[in-house]
Coordinates of C-alpha atoms and ligand atoms in Angstrom, one line a residue:
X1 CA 40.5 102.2 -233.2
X2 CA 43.7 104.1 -233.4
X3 CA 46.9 101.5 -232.7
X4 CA 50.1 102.8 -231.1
X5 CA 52.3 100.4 -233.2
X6 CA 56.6 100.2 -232.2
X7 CA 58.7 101.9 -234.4
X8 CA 61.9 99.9 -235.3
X9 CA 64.5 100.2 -238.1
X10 CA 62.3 103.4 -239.2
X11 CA 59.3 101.7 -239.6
X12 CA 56.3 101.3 -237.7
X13 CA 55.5 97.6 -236.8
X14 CA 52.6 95.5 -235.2
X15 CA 53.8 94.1 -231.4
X16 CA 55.9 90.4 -232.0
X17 CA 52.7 89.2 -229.4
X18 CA 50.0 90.9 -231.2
X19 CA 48.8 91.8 -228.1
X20 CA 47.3 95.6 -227.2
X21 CA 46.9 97.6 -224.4
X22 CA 43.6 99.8 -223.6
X23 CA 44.8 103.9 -224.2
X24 CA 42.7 105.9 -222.0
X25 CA 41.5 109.3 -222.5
X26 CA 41.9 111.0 -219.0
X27 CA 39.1 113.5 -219.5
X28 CA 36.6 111.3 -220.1
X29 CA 37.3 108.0 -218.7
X30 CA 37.1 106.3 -222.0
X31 CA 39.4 104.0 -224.0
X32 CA 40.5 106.0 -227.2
X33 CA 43.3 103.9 -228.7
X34 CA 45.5 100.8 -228.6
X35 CA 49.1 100.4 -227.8
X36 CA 51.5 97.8 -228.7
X37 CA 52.2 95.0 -226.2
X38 CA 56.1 95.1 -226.7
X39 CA 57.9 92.2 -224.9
X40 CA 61.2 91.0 -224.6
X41 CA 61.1 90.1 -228.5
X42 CA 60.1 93.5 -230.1
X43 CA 62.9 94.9 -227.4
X44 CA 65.7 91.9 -229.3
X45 CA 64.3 93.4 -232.7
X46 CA 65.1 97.2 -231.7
X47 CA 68.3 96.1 -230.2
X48 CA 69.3 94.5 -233.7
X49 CA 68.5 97.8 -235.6
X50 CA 70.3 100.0 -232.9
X51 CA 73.3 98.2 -232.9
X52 CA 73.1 97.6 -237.3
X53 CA 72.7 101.5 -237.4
X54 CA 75.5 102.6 -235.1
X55 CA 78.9 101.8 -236.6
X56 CA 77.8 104.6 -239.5
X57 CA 75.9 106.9 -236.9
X58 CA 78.4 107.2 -234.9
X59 CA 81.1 107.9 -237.6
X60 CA 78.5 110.5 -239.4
X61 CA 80.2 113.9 -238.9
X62 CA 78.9 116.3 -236.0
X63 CA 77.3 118.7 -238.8
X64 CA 74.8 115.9 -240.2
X65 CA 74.0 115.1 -237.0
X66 CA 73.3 118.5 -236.2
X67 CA 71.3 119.6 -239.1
X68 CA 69.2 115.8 -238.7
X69 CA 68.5 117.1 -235.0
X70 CA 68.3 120.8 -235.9
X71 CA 65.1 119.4 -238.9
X72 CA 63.6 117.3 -236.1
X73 CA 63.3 120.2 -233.9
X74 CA 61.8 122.2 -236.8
X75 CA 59.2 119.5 -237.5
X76 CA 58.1 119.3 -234.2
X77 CA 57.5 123.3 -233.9
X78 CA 55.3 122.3 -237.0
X79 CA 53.2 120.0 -236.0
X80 CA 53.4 121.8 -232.5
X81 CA 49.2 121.9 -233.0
X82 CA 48.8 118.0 -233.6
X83 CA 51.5 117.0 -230.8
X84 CA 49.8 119.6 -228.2
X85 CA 46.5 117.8 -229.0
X86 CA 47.2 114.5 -228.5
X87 CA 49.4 115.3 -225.6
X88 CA 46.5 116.9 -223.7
X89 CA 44.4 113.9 -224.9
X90 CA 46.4 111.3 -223.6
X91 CA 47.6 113.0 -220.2
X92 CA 44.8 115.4 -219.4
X93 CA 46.9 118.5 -219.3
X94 CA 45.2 121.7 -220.3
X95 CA 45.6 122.4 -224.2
X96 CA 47.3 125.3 -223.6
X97 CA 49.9 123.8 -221.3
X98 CA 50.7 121.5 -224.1
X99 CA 51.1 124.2 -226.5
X100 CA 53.0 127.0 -224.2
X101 CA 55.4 124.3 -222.5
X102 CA 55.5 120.6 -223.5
X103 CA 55.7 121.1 -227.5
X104 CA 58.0 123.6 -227.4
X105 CA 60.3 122.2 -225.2
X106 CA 60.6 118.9 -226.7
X107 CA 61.3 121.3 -229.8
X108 CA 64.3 122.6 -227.9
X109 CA 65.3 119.6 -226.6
X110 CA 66.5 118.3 -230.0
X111 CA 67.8 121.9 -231.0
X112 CA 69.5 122.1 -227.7
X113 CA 71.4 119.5 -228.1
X114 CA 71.8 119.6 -232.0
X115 CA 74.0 122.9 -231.0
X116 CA 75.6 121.8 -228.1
X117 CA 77.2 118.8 -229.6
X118 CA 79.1 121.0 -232.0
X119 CA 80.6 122.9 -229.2
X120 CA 81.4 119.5 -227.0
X121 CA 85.0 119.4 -226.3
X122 CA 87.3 117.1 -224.4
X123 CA 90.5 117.7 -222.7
X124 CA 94.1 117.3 -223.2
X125 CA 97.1 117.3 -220.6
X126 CA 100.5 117.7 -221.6
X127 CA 102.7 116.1 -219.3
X128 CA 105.8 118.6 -219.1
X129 CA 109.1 117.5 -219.3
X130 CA 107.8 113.5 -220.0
X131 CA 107.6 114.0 -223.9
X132 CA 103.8 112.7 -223.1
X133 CA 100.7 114.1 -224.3
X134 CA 97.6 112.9 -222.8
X135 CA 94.2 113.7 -224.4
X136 CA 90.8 112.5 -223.0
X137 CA 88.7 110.8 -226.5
X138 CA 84.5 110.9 -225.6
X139 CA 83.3 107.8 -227.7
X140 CA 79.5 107.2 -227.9
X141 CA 78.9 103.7 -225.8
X142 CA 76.8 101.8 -228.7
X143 CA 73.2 101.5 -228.0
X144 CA 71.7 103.0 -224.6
X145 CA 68.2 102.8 -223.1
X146 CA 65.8 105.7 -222.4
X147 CA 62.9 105.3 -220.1
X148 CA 60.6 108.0 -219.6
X149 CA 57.3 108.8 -217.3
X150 CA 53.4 110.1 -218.1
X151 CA 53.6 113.3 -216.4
X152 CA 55.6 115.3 -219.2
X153 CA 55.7 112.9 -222.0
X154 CA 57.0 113.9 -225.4
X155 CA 59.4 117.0 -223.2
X156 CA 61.2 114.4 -221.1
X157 CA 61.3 111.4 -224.0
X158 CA 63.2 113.8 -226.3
X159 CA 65.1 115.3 -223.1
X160 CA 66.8 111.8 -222.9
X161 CA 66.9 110.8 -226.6
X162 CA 68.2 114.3 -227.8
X163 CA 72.1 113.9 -225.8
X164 CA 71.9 110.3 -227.2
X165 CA 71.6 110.9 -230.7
X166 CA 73.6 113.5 -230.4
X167 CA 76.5 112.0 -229.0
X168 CA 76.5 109.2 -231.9
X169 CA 74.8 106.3 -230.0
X170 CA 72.2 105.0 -231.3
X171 CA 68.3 104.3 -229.2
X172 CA 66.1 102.0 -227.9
X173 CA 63.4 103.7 -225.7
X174 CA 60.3 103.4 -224.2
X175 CA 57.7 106.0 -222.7
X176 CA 55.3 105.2 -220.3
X177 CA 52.7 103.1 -221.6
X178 CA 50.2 105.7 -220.0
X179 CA 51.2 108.3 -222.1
X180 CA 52.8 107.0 -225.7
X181 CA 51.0 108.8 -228.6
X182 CA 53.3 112.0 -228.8
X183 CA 56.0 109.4 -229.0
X184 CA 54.5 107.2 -231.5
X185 CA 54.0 110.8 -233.2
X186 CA 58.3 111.5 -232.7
X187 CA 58.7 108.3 -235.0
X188 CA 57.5 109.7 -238.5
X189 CA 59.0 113.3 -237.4
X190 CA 62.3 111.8 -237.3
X191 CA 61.8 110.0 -240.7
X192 CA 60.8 113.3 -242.3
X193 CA 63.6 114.8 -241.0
X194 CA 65.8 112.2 -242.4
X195 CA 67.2 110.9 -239.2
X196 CA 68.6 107.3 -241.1
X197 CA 66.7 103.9 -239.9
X198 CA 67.7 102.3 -236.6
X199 CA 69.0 105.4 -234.9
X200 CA 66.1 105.6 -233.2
X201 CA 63.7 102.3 -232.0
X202 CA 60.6 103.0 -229.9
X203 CA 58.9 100.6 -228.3
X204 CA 55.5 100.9 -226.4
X205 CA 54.6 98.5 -223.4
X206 CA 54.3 97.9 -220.1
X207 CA 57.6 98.8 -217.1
X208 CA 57.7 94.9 -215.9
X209 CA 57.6 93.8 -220.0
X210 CA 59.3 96.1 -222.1
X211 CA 61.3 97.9 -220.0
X212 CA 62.4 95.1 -217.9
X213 CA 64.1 94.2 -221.3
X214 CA 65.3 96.9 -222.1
X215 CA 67.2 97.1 -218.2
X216 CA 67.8 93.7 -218.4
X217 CA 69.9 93.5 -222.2
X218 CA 73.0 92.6 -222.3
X219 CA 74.5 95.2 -224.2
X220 CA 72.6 98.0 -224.1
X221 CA 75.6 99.8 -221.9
X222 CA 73.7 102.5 -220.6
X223 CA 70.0 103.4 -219.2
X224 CA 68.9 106.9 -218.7
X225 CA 65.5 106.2 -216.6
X226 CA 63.0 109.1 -215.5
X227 CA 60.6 107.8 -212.7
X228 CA 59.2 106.6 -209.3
X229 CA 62.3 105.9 -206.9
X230 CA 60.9 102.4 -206.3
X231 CA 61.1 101.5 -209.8
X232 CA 64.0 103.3 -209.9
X233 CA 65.7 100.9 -207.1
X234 CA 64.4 98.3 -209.2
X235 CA 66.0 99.1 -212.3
X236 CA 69.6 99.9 -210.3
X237 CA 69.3 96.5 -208.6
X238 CA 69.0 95.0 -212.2
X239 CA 71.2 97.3 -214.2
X240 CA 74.5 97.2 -211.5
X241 CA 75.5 93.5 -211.6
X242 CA 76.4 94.3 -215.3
X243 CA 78.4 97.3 -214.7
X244 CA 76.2 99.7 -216.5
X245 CA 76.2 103.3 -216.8
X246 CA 73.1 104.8 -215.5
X247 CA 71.5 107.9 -214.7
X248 CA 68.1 107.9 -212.4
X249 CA 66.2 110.8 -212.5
X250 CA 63.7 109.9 -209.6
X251 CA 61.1 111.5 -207.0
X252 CA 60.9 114.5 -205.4
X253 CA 59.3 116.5 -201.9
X254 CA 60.0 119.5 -203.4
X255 CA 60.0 122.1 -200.1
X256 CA 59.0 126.0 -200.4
X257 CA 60.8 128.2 -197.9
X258 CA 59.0 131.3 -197.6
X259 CA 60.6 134.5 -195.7
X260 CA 58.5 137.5 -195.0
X261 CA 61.2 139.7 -196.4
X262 CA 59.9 138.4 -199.9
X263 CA 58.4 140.0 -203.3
X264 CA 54.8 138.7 -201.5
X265 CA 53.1 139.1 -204.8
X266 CA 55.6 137.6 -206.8
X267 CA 55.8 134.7 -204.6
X268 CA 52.3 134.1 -204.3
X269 CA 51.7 134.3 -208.0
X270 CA 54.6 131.3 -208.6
X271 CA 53.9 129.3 -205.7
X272 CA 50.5 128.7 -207.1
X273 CA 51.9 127.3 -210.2
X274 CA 54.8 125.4 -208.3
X275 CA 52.2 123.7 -206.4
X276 CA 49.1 123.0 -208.9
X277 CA 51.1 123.0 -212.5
X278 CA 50.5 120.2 -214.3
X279 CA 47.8 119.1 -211.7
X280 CA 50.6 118.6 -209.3
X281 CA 52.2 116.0 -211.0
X282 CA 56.0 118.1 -211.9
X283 CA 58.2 116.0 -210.6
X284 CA 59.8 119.2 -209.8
X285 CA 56.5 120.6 -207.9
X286 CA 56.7 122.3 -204.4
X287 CA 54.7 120.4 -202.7
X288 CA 55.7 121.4 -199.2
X289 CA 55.0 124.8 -198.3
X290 CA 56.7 126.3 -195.3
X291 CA 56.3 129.8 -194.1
X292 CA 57.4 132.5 -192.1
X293 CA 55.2 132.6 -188.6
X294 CA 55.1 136.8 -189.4
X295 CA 53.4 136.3 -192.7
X296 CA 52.1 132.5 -192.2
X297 CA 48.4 133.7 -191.3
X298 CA 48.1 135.9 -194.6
X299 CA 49.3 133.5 -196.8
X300 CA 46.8 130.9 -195.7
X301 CA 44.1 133.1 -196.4
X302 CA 45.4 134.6 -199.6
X303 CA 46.7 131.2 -201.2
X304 CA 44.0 129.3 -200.2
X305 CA 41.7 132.3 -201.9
X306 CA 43.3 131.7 -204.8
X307 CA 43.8 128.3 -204.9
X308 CA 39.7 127.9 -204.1
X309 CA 39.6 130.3 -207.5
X310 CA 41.5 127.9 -210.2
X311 CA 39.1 126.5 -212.2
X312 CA 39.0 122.6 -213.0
X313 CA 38.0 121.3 -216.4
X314 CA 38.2 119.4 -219.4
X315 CA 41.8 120.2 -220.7
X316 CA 40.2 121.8 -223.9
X317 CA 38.5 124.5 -222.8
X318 CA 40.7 127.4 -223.1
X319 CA 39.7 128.7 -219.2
X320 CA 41.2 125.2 -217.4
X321 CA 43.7 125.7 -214.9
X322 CA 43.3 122.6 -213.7
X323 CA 43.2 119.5 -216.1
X324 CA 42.6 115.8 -215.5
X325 CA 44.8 113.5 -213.7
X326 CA 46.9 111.1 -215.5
X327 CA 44.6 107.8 -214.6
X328 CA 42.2 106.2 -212.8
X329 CA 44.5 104.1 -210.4
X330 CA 46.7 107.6 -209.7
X331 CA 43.8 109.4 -209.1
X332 CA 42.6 107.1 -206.6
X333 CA 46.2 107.3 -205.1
X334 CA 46.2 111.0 -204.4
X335 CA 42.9 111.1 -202.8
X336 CA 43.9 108.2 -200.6
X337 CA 46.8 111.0 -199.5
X338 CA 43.9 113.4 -198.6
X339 CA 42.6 110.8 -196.7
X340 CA 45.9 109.7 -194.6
X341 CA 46.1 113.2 -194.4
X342 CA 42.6 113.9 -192.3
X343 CA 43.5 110.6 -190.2
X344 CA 46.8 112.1 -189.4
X345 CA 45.1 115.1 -188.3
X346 CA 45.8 117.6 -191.1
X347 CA 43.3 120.2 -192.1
X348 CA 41.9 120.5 -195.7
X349 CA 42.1 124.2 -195.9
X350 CA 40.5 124.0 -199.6
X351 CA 40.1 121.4 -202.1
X352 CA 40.0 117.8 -201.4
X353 CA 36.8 116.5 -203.3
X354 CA 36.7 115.1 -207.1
X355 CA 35.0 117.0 -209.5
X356 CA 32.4 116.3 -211.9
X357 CA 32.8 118.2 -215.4
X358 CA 29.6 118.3 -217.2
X359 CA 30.2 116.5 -220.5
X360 CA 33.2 114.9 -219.4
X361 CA 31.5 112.9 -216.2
X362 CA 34.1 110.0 -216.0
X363 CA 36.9 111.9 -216.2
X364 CA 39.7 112.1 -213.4
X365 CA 39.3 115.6 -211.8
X366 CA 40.4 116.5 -208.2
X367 CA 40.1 119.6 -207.1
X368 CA 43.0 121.4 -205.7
X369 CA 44.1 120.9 -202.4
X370 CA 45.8 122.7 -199.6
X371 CA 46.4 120.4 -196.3
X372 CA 47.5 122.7 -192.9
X373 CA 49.3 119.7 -191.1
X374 CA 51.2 120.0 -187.6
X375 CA 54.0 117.9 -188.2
X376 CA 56.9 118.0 -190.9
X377 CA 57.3 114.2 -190.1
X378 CA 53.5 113.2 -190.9
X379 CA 53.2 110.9 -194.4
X380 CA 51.2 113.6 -196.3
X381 CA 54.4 115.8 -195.8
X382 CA 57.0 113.3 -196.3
X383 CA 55.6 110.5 -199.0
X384 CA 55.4 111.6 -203.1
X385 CA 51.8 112.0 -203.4
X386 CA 52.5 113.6 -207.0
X387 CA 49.0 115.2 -207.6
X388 CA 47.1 118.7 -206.9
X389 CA 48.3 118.4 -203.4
X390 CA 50.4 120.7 -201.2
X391 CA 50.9 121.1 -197.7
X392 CA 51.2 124.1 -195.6
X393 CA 53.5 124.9 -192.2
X394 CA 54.5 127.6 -190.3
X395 CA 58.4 128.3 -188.9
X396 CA 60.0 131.0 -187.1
X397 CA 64.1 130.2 -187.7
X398 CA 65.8 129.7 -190.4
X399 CA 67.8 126.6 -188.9
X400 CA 63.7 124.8 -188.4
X401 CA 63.2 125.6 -191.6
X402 CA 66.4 124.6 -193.1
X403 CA 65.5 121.2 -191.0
X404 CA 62.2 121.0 -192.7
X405 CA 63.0 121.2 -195.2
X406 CA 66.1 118.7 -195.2
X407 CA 63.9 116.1 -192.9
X408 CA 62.9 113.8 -196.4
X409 CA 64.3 110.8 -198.2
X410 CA 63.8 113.2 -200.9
X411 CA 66.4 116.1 -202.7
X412 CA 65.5 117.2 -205.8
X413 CA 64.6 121.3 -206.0
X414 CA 63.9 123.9 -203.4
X415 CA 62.7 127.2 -203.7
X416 CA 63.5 129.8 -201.6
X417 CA 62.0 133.1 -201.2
X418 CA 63.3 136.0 -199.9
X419 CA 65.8 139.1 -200.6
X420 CA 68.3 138.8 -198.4
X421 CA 71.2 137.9 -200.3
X422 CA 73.0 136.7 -197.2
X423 CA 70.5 134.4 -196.4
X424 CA 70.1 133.1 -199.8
X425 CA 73.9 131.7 -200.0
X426 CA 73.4 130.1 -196.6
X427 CA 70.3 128.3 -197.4
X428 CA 71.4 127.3 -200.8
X429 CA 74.5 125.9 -199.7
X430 CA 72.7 124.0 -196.5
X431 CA 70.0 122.4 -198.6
X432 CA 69.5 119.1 -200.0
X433 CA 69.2 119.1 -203.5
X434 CA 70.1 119.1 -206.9
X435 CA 68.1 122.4 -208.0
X436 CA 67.6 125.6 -205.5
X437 CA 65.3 128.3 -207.7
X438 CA 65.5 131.7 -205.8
X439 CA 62.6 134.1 -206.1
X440 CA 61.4 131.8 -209.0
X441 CA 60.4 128.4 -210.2
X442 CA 60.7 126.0 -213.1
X443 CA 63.4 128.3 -214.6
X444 CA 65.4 126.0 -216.6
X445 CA 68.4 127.1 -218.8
X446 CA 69.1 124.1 -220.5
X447 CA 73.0 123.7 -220.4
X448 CA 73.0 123.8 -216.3
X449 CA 73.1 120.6 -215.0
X450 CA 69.7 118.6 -213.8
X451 CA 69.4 116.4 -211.1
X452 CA 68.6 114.8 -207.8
X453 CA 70.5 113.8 -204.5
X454 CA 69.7 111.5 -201.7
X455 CA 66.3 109.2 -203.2
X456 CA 65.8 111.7 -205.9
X457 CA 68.2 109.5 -208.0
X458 CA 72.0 110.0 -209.0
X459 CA 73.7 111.1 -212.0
X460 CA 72.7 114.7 -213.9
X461 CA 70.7 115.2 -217.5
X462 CA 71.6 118.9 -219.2
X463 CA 73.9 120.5 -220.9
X464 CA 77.3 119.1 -221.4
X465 CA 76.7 116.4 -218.1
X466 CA 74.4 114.9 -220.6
X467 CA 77.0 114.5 -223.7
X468 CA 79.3 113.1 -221.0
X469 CA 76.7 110.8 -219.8
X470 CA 76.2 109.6 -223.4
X471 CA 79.7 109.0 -224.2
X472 CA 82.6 106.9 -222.4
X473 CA 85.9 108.9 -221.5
X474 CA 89.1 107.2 -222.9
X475 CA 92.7 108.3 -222.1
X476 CA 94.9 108.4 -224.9
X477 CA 98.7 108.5 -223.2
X478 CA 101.1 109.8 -226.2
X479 CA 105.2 110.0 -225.9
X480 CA 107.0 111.3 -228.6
X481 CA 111.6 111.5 -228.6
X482 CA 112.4 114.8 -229.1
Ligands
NDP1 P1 57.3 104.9 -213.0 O1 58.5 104.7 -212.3 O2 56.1 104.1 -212.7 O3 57.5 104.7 -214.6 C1 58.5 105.4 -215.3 C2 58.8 104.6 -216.6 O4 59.5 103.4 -216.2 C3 57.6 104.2 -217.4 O5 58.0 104.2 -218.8 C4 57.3 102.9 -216.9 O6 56.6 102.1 -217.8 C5 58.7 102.3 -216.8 N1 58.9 101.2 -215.9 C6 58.1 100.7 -214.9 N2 58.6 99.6 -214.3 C7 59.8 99.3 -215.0 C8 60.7 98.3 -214.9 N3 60.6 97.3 -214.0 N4 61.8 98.3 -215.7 C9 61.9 99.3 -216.6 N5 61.0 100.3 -216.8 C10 60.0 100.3 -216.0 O7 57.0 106.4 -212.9 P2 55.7 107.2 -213.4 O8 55.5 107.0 -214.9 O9 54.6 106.9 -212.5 O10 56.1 108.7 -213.2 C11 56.0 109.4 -212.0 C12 57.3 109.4 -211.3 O11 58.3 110.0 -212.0 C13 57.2 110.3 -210.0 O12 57.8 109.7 -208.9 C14 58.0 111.5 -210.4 O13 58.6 112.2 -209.3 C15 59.1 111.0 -211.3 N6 59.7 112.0 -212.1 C16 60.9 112.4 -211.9 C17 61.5 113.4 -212.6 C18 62.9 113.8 -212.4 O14 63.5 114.5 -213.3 N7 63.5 113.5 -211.3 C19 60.7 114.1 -213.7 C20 59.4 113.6 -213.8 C21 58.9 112.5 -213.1 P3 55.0 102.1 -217.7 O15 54.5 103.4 -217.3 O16 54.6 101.7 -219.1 O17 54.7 101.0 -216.7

């Protein structure tokens, strides 16, 4: 069976334990290969290689480390094929998902950030009539952590390890041991493309083992984390007694407000992939769905039409809207949310039941599921449920709505629809969150800044907030005599 070995120093090595984890294959219920068992060891060993390869990373000029970066991005729109395959094999996203959005934008993520680090900058302040010159100098911090989650795996990996690299630190990371084989994949693309040993270590393994260590080392300075809030809590409560830098991209209850002055095709078209893409499981997903009283009646009946039309299958076949969930355990969690839903007196307008798909009988399908509930403040409309899931509500003001919407622990995105431009300042200003999309959805330029407020974490990935994530601000203070 396949093994899912580390890859450390630029080589690919057997787990210090020489123990494995079950893969599963999400379509089919079956285990399909066997990951490395990192622990607190393998993490010492990557550490060791990061920190040997950074004194001449960090001093290699910014037009190597471009045109490494710029090859890696090349390599992966190569193998774009392979890396969309196993993707969709390890997470159960349709094929074609794979190969329109996660390939491609891992692709962009190290060409992204291959360009932008060319045009990073820092600032200088003369101070007038002092005979002092201040300029700010952006050093790399040494070797940082990246931790990343299952539902977009090789796309949010390289989102974090990109600005890193980048920026002259060098890596130790770890993707979620649900979903490591694109990663595993990322190790021999970066030998390829030349990227020198030790710049990047990747280590597969459980949260509570290997990235425990990887929180918990001394001198890794820095942790980018992508996750649940709870873990993310976790990893702040470990992280902060040693004073280091982090940046927790956490959960979302991502709200829809929905105006009757709207494009109502338009809108209806996106909000079906803002709720079901990826089987629900964006962290950027809107999975609250509140609507104008005027129009509220029509858009049940037309979004629930539609919804009732998407068609769940094996992620292969070329006509799936709907792939598998991630695993067995989540699966089980979202329908539990179905059920909490019914006790709390929702109403499953469509959807609701698994889904058996003939060939692929143990797989983890759900179908797609639209809950009419009563209350903004019910669980099913305030917890993460993170799966094919959305729940529908009616308002009639604009300050309800803006309530609604605001009423979770939650700030991540919003997406408001309507074309008043009036209304659209005053909403976006009022709302909670890091991301407001207007008359759109999922439309990410990559230099603006990304992030979350309230529980949806702290800190912001993109663009030049990443570079200055990635590197430590020092003040230089200069006087001169005349
Ligand atoms: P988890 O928090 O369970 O895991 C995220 C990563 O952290 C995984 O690699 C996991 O490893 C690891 N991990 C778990 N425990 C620890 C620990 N104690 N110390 C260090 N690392 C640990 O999240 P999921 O993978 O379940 O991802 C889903 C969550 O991610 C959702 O809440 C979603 O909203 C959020 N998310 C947020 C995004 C954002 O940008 N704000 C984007 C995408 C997702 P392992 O899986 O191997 O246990």
């Amino acid at each position: 069976m396949k093994k899912i070995l580390n890859y450390i120093d630029g080589n690919y090595c057997e787990p210090i334990s020489e123990t494995w984890i079950d893969n599963y294959n999400p379509s089919n219920g079956e285990v399909y290969s066997q990951i490395a068992n990192a622990n607190e060891q393998d993490v010492e060993k990557a550490y060791e290689a990061a920190k040997k390869a950074f004194p001449s990373w960090s001093n290699t000029t910014i037009e190597e480390r471009s045109r490494i970066m710029l090859r890696i991005a090349t390599l992966i729109e190569e193998n774009l094929e392979e890396l969309a395959y196993a993707e969709s094999l390890d997470n159960g996203k349709p094929l074609s998902l794979a190969k329109a959005v996660d390939i491609p934008r891992a692709s962009s993520n190290f060409r992204f950030f291959g360009n932008a680090i060319t045009q990073f900058a820092s600032e200088a302040h003369e101070s007038v009539g002092l005979n002092t010159m201040n300029f700010t100098l952006r050093q790399p911090i040494g070797v940082v952590g990246c931790i990343s989650p299952w539902n977009l795996p090789l796309y949010l990996f390289t989102w974090k390890i990109a600005p890193a690299i980048a920026a002259g630190n060098t890596v130790v990371a770890k993707p979620s041991e649900i979903t490591p084989m694109t990663a595993f994949m990322l190790g021999e693309i970066c030998t390829k493309a030349g990227l020198p040993n030790g710049v990047l270590n990747i280590v597969h393994g459980t949260g509570p083992s290997a990235g425990q260590a990887i929180v918990a080392h001394k001198n890794i300075k820095a942790i980018s984390f992508t996750g649940g809030t709870i873990t993310g809590e976790h990893i702040a409560r470990t992280a902060a007694p040693m004073f280091k830098k982090l940046s927790l991209e956490l959960g979302g209850k991502n709200p829809n407000l929905i105006f009757a002055d709207c494009n109502y095709e338009k809108m209806l078209a996106v909000t079906l992939k803002s709720s079901f893409a990826n089987q629900g499981q964006i962290c950027l997903c809107g999975s609250r769905i509140f609507v104008e009283r005027s129009i509220f009646e029509k858009f049940k009946k037309d979004f629930v039409t539609k919804v009732a039309q998407l068609k769940v299958g094996n992620p292969f076949d070329e006509n799936t809207n709907i792939g598998a969930l991630v695993s067995k355990p989540h699966m089980e969690k979202v329908q539990s949310y179905i059920e909490i839903a019914k006790e709390e007196g929702g109403i499953v307008l469509t959807g609701g039941n698994p889904v058996v798909v003939k060939g692929s009988e143990n797989g983890y399908y759900l179908e797609p599921t639209v809950i009419e509930v009563f209350d903004d403040q019910c669980r099913v409309n305030q917890e993460e449920i993170f799966g094919p899931v959305v729940t529908l509500m009616p308002f009639d003001t604009e300050e309800e709505v803006i309530n609604m919407a605001n009423g979770v622990e939650y700030g991540l995105s919003a997406t408001l629809w309507t074309q008043n431009l009036d209304r659209t300042m005053r909403i976006s200003k009022k709302i909670e969150s890091g991301i407001v999309w207007v008359n759109t959805w999922l439309n990410r330029d990559l230099r603006t800044p990304f992030g979350g407020v309230k529980n949806s974490g702290v800190g912001r990935e993109g663009g030049f907030e990443a570079l200055k994530f990635f590197t430590e601000p020092k003040n230089i203070c200069i006087t001169y005599s005349e």
